[in-house]
Amino acid sequence: MKHNNVHLIYFSPTGTTRKIINAVAEGLNPEQVNCYDLTYPIEKTEQNIVDGIAVIGVPVYAGRVPKDCLERMAYYKAHNVPTVLIALYGNREFEDALVELRDIAITQGFNVIAAGAFIGEHSYSTPERPIAAGRPNGEDLSLAVKFGQEIAAKIELNDFNTPEIDGNVPYKERVKFGGVAPETDADICILCGRCAEVCPVRVITVSNAVTTQAENCIMCSACVKICPVEARPFNHPVIKERRELLIKNCSTAKRPKIFL
Ligand SMILES: Cc1cc2nc3c(=O)[nH]c(=O)nc-3n(C[C@H](O)[C@H](O)[C@H](O)COP(=O)(O)O)c2cc1C
């Protein structure tokens, strides 16, 4: 059976979360897909989702839902709409992100009927120092499509129960970001402005040079990955150390985990 509308609500600075929710939507096989992109600053007006199925996707930042994403989600309300939650993580752990997302979603009126933790290339992965490079891969995407089909089957059975989801309440303490940001190599930069366009928190200004307000940077790496000439390497000592730790401890490929 076709479900008329699927509403995709997501925050995805480097695009891996977006890939998975698109695949889940494909499995749900809707007639229409509506996208609500929370990656960039949004209009601060309340949005009401009243029909169809919602799919909410977020990346995991330090085991939690990114703060800016939570603030933007607060404008989204629903009336008991069956909802799928997706947490995308960089092959370390998703920890409390999915239960945090569940609690927010329920508070906003979404009815959580399924959830999944999927793996995406880590924001700090580089071609030389890869971490979950190329994820989600073909197998991840097939699993996400299959997950969407299973959710559609659950809905067919009129089963709208909220599954048990891995994670702890109270959630692990939120890590504060800020003060560390990618820097532009002025010798390579062509001042195209793509970095500023994709910054979720608008801390980059491009004129005859690129400036970055590091104190408000969320370290998402959107600017690093979009740069067409690789002029924004993220090689701050904090990130370099983190990258090496991830390579040392998190190189065994994890598999998606679903809760249905
Ligand atoms: C600030 C920050 C914190 C992160 N924390 C985690 C984490 O706790 N566990 C993990 O496995 N990956 C972590 N990651 C990696 C992201 O979850 C991963 O790269 C994800 O695919 C990014 O999603 P996106 O492509 O939709 O932006 C972190 C990334 C950033 C930028």
CSV table of N, CA, C and O in Angstrom, one decimal, residues 169-230:
chain,number,residue,atom,x,y,z
A,169,VAL,N,18.9,7.1,30.0
A,169,VAL,CA,18.3,8.3,30.5
A,169,VAL,C,18.7,8.3,32.0
A,169,VAL,O,18.4,7.3,32.7
A,170,PRO,N,19.3,9.3,32.7
A,170,PRO,CA,19.7,10.6,32.0
A,170,PRO,C,20.8,10.3,31.0
A,170,PRO,O,21.6,9.4,31.1
A,171,TYR,N,20.8,11.2,30.0
A,171,TYR,CA,21.8,11.1,28.9
A,171,TYR,C,23.2,11.5,29.4
A,171,TYR,O,23.3,12.2,30.4
A,172,LYS,N,24.2,11.0,28.7
A,172,LYS,CA,25.5,11.4,29.0
A,172,LYS,C,25.7,13.0,28.9
A,172,LYS,O,24.9,13.6,28.2
A,173,GLU,N,26.6,13.5,29.7
A,173,GLU,CA,26.7,15.0,29.7
A,173,GLU,C,27.0,15.5,28.4
A,173,GLU,O,27.8,14.9,27.6
A,174,ARG,N,26.4,16.7,28.0
A,174,ARG,CA,26.7,17.3,26.7
A,174,ARG,C,28.1,17.9,26.7
A,174,ARG,O,28.4,18.6,27.6
A,175,VAL,N,28.8,17.6,25.6
A,175,VAL,CA,30.1,18.2,25.4
A,175,VAL,C,29.9,19.5,24.8
A,175,VAL,O,29.2,19.7,23.8
A,176,LYS,N,30.6,20.5,25.3
A,176,LYS,CA,30.5,21.9,24.7
A,176,LYS,C,31.5,22.0,23.6
A,176,LYS,O,32.7,21.6,23.7
A,177,PHE,N,31.1,22.5,22.4
A,177,PHE,CA,32.0,22.7,21.3
A,177,PHE,C,32.3,24.2,21.2
A,177,PHE,O,31.6,25.0,21.8
A,178,GLY,N,33.3,24.5,20.4
A,178,GLY,CA,33.6,25.9,20.2
A,178,GLY,C,35.0,26.2,20.5
A,178,GLY,O,35.6,25.6,21.4
A,179,GLY,N,35.6,27.1,19.7
A,179,GLY,CA,37.0,27.5,19.9
A,179,GLY,C,37.9,26.8,19.0
A,179,GLY,O,39.1,27.1,18.8
A,180,VAL,N,37.4,25.7,18.4
A,180,VAL,CA,38.2,24.9,17.5
A,180,VAL,C,37.5,24.9,16.1
A,180,VAL,O,36.3,24.6,16.1
A,181,ALA,N,38.2,25.3,15.0
A,181,ALA,CA,37.5,25.4,13.7
A,181,ALA,C,38.5,25.1,12.6
A,181,ALA,O,39.8,25.3,12.8
A,182,PRO,N,38.1,24.6,11.5
A,182,PRO,CA,39.0,24.5,10.3
A,182,PRO,C,39.5,25.9,9.9
A,182,PRO,O,38.8,26.9,10.1
A,183,GLU,N,40.6,25.9,9.3
A,183,GLU,CA,41.2,27.2,8.9
A,183,GLU,C,41.4,27.1,7.4
A,183,GLU,O,41.6,26.0,6.8
A,184,THR,N,41.4,28.3,6.8
A,184,THR,CA,41.5,28.3,5.3
A,184,THR,C,43.0,28.6,4.9
A,184,THR,O,43.7,29.4,5.5
A,185,ASP,N,43.5,27.8,4.0
A,185,ASP,CA,44.8,28.0,3.5
A,185,ASP,C,44.7,29.0,2.3
A,185,ASP,O,44.2,28.7,1.2
A,186,ALA,N,45.1,30.3,2.6
A,186,ALA,CA,44.9,31.4,1.7
A,186,ALA,C,45.6,31.2,0.4
A,186,ALA,O,45.2,31.7,-0.7
A,187,ASP,N,46.7,30.4,0.4
A,187,ASP,CA,47.5,30.2,-0.8
A,187,ASP,C,46.7,29.3,-1.8
A,187,ASP,O,46.9,29.3,-3.0
A,188,ILE,N,45.8,28.5,-1.3
A,188,ILE,CA,45.0,27.5,-2.1
A,188,ILE,C,43.6,28.1,-2.4
A,188,ILE,O,43.0,27.8,-3.5
A,189,CYS,N,43.0,28.8,-1.4
A,189,CYS,CA,41.6,29.2,-1.5
A,189,CYS,C,41.3,30.0,-2.8
A,189,CYS,O,42.1,30.9,-3.1
A,190,ILE,N,40.2,29.7,-3.4
A,190,ILE,CA,39.8,30.5,-4.6
A,190,ILE,C,38.6,31.4,-4.3
A,190,ILE,O,38.0,32.0,-5.2
A,191,LEU,N,38.3,31.6,-3.0
A,191,LEU,CA,37.3,32.5,-2.5
A,191,LEU,C,35.9,32.3,-3.2
A,191,LEU,O,35.2,33.2,-3.5
A,192,CYS,N,35.6,31.0,-3.4
A,192,CYS,CA,34.3,30.7,-4.1
A,192,CYS,C,33.1,30.8,-3.2
A,192,CYS,O,32.0,30.9,-3.6
A,193,GLY,N,33.4,30.8,-1.9
A,193,GLY,CA,32.3,31.0,-0.9
A,193,GLY,C,31.4,29.8,-0.6
A,193,GLY,O,30.5,29.9,0.2
A,194,ARG,N,31.8,28.6,-1.1
A,194,ARG,CA,31.0,27.4,-0.8
A,194,ARG,C,31.0,27.1,0.7
A,194,ARG,O,30.0,26.6,1.2
A,195,CYS,N,32.2,27.3,1.3
A,195,CYS,CA,32.3,27.0,2.7
A,195,CYS,C,31.3,27.8,3.6
A,195,CYS,O,30.6,27.2,4.5
A,196,ALA,N,31.1,29.1,3.2
A,196,ALA,CA,30.2,29.9,4.0
A,196,ALA,C,28.7,29.4,3.7
A,196,ALA,O,27.9,29.4,4.6
A,197,GLU,N,28.5,29.0,2.5
A,197,GLU,CA,27.1,28.6,2.1
A,197,GLU,C,26.7,27.4,2.9
A,197,GLU,O,25.5,27.2,3.3
A,198,VAL,N,27.6,26.4,3.1
A,198,VAL,CA,27.2,25.2,3.8
A,198,VAL,C,27.3,25.2,5.3
A,198,VAL,O,27.0,24.2,6.0
A,199,CYS,N,27.8,26.3,5.9
A,199,CYS,CA,28.0,26.3,7.3
A,199,CYS,C,26.7,26.4,8.0
A,199,CYS,O,25.9,27.3,7.8
A,200,PRO,N,26.4,25.4,8.9
A,200,PRO,CA,25.0,25.3,9.5
A,200,PRO,C,24.8,26.5,10.5
A,200,PRO,O,23.7,26.8,10.9
A,201,VAL,N,25.9,27.0,11.0
A,201,VAL,CA,25.8,28.1,12.0
A,201,VAL,C,26.4,29.4,11.6
A,201,VAL,O,26.5,30.3,12.4
A,202,ARG,N,26.6,29.5,10.3
A,202,ARG,CA,27.0,30.8,9.7
A,202,ARG,C,28.2,31.5,10.4
A,202,ARG,O,28.0,32.7,10.7
A,203,VAL,N,29.2,30.8,10.6
A,203,VAL,CA,30.4,31.5,11.3
A,203,VAL,C,31.5,31.8,10.3
A,203,VAL,O,32.5,32.3,10.7
A,204,ILE,N,31.2,31.6,9.0
A,204,ILE,CA,32.3,31.8,8.0
A,204,ILE,C,31.9,33.1,7.2
A,204,ILE,O,30.7,33.2,6.7
A,205,THR,N,32.8,34.0,7.0
A,205,THR,CA,32.6,35.1,6.1
A,205,THR,C,33.6,35.1,5.0
A,205,THR,O,34.8,34.9,5.3
A,206,VAL,N,33.2,35.3,3.8
A,206,VAL,CA,34.1,35.4,2.7
A,206,VAL,C,34.0,36.7,2.0
A,206,VAL,O,33.0,37.1,1.5
A,207,SER,N,35.2,37.4,1.9
A,207,SER,CA,35.3,38.7,1.1
A,207,SER,C,36.5,38.6,0.3
A,207,SER,O,36.6,37.7,-0.5
A,208,ASN,N,37.5,39.4,0.6
A,208,ASN,CA,38.8,39.1,-0.1
A,208,ASN,C,39.7,38.2,0.7
A,208,ASN,O,40.8,37.9,0.4
A,209,ALA,N,39.1,37.6,1.8
A,209,ALA,CA,39.8,36.6,2.6
A,209,ALA,C,38.6,35.8,3.3
A,209,ALA,O,37.5,36.3,3.3
A,210,VAL,N,39.0,34.6,3.8
A,210,VAL,CA,37.9,33.9,4.6
A,210,VAL,C,38.2,34.0,6.1
A,210,VAL,O,39.3,33.8,6.5
A,211,THR,N,37.2,34.4,6.8
A,211,THR,CA,37.4,34.5,8.3
A,211,THR,C,36.3,33.5,8.9
A,211,THR,O,35.2,33.3,8.4
A,212,THR,N,36.8,32.9,10.0
A,212,THR,CA,35.9,31.9,10.7
A,212,THR,C,35.9,32.3,12.2
A,212,THR,O,36.9,32.5,12.8
A,213,GLN,N,34.7,32.5,12.7
A,213,GLN,CA,34.5,32.8,14.1
A,213,GLN,C,34.5,31.5,14.8
A,213,GLN,O,33.5,30.8,15.1
A,214,ALA,N,35.7,31.1,15.2
A,214,ALA,CA,35.9,29.7,15.8
A,214,ALA,C,35.1,29.5,17.0
A,214,ALA,O,34.7,28.3,17.3
A,215,GLU,N,34.8,30.5,17.8
A,215,GLU,CA,34.2,30.3,19.1
A,215,GLU,C,32.7,29.7,18.9
A,215,GLU,O,32.2,29.0,19.8
A,216,ASN,N,32.1,29.9,17.8
A,216,ASN,CA,30.8,29.4,17.6
A,216,ASN,C,30.7,28.2,16.6
A,216,ASN,O,29.7,27.7,16.2
A,217,CYS,N,31.9,27.8,16.1
A,217,CYS,CA,32.0,26.6,15.2
A,217,CYS,C,31.5,25.3,15.9
A,217,CYS,O,31.9,25.1,17.0
A,218,ILE,N,30.7,24.5,15.2
A,218,ILE,CA,30.2,23.3,15.8
A,218,ILE,C,31.1,22.1,15.3
A,218,ILE,O,30.8,20.9,15.6
A,219,MET,N,32.2,22.4,14.5
A,219,MET,CA,33.1,21.4,14.1
A,219,MET,C,32.6,20.3,13.2
A,219,MET,O,33.0,19.1,13.2
A,220,CYS,N,31.5,20.6,12.4
A,220,CYS,CA,30.8,19.6,11.7
A,220,CYS,C,31.5,19.1,10.4
A,220,CYS,O,31.2,18.1,9.9
A,221,SER,N,32.5,19.9,9.9
A,221,SER,CA,33.3,19.6,8.8
A,221,SER,C,32.6,19.8,7.4
A,221,SER,O,33.1,19.4,6.4
A,222,ALA,N,31.4,20.4,7.4
A,222,ALA,CA,30.7,20.7,6.2
A,222,ALA,C,31.6,21.5,5.2
A,222,ALA,O,31.7,21.2,4.0
A,223,CYS,N,32.2,22.5,5.8
A,223,CYS,CA,33.1,23.4,4.9
A,223,CYS,C,34.3,22.6,4.4
A,223,CYS,O,34.8,22.9,3.3
A,224,VAL,N,34.8,21.7,5.3
A,224,VAL,CA,36.0,21.0,4.9
A,224,VAL,C,35.7,20.1,3.7
A,224,VAL,O,36.5,20.0,2.7
A,225,LYS,N,34.6,19.4,3.8
A,225,LYS,CA,34.2,18.4,2.7
A,225,LYS,C,33.7,19.0,1.4
A,225,LYS,O,33.9,18.4,0.4
A,226,ILE,N,33.2,20.3,1.5
A,226,ILE,CA,32.6,20.9,0.3
A,226,ILE,C,33.7,21.6,-0.5
A,226,ILE,O,33.6,21.8,-1.7
A,227,CYS,N,34.8,22.0,0.1
A,227,CYS,CA,35.8,22.8,-0.5
A,227,CYS,C,36.4,22.2,-1.8
A,227,CYS,O,36.9,21.1,-1.7
A,228,PRO,N,36.2,22.8,-2.9
A,228,PRO,CA,36.6,22.2,-4.2
A,228,PRO,C,38.1,22.1,-4.4
A,228,PRO,O,38.5,21.3,-5.2
A,229,VAL,N,38.8,22.9,-3.6
A,229,VAL,CA,40.3,22.8,-3.8
A,229,VAL,C,41.0,22.4,-2.5
A,229,VAL,O,42.3,22.6,-2.4
A,230,GLU,N,40.3,21.8,-1.6
A,230,GLU,CA,40.9,21.3,-0.3
A,230,GLU,C,41.7,22.4,0.4
A,230,GLU,O,42.8,22.1,0.9
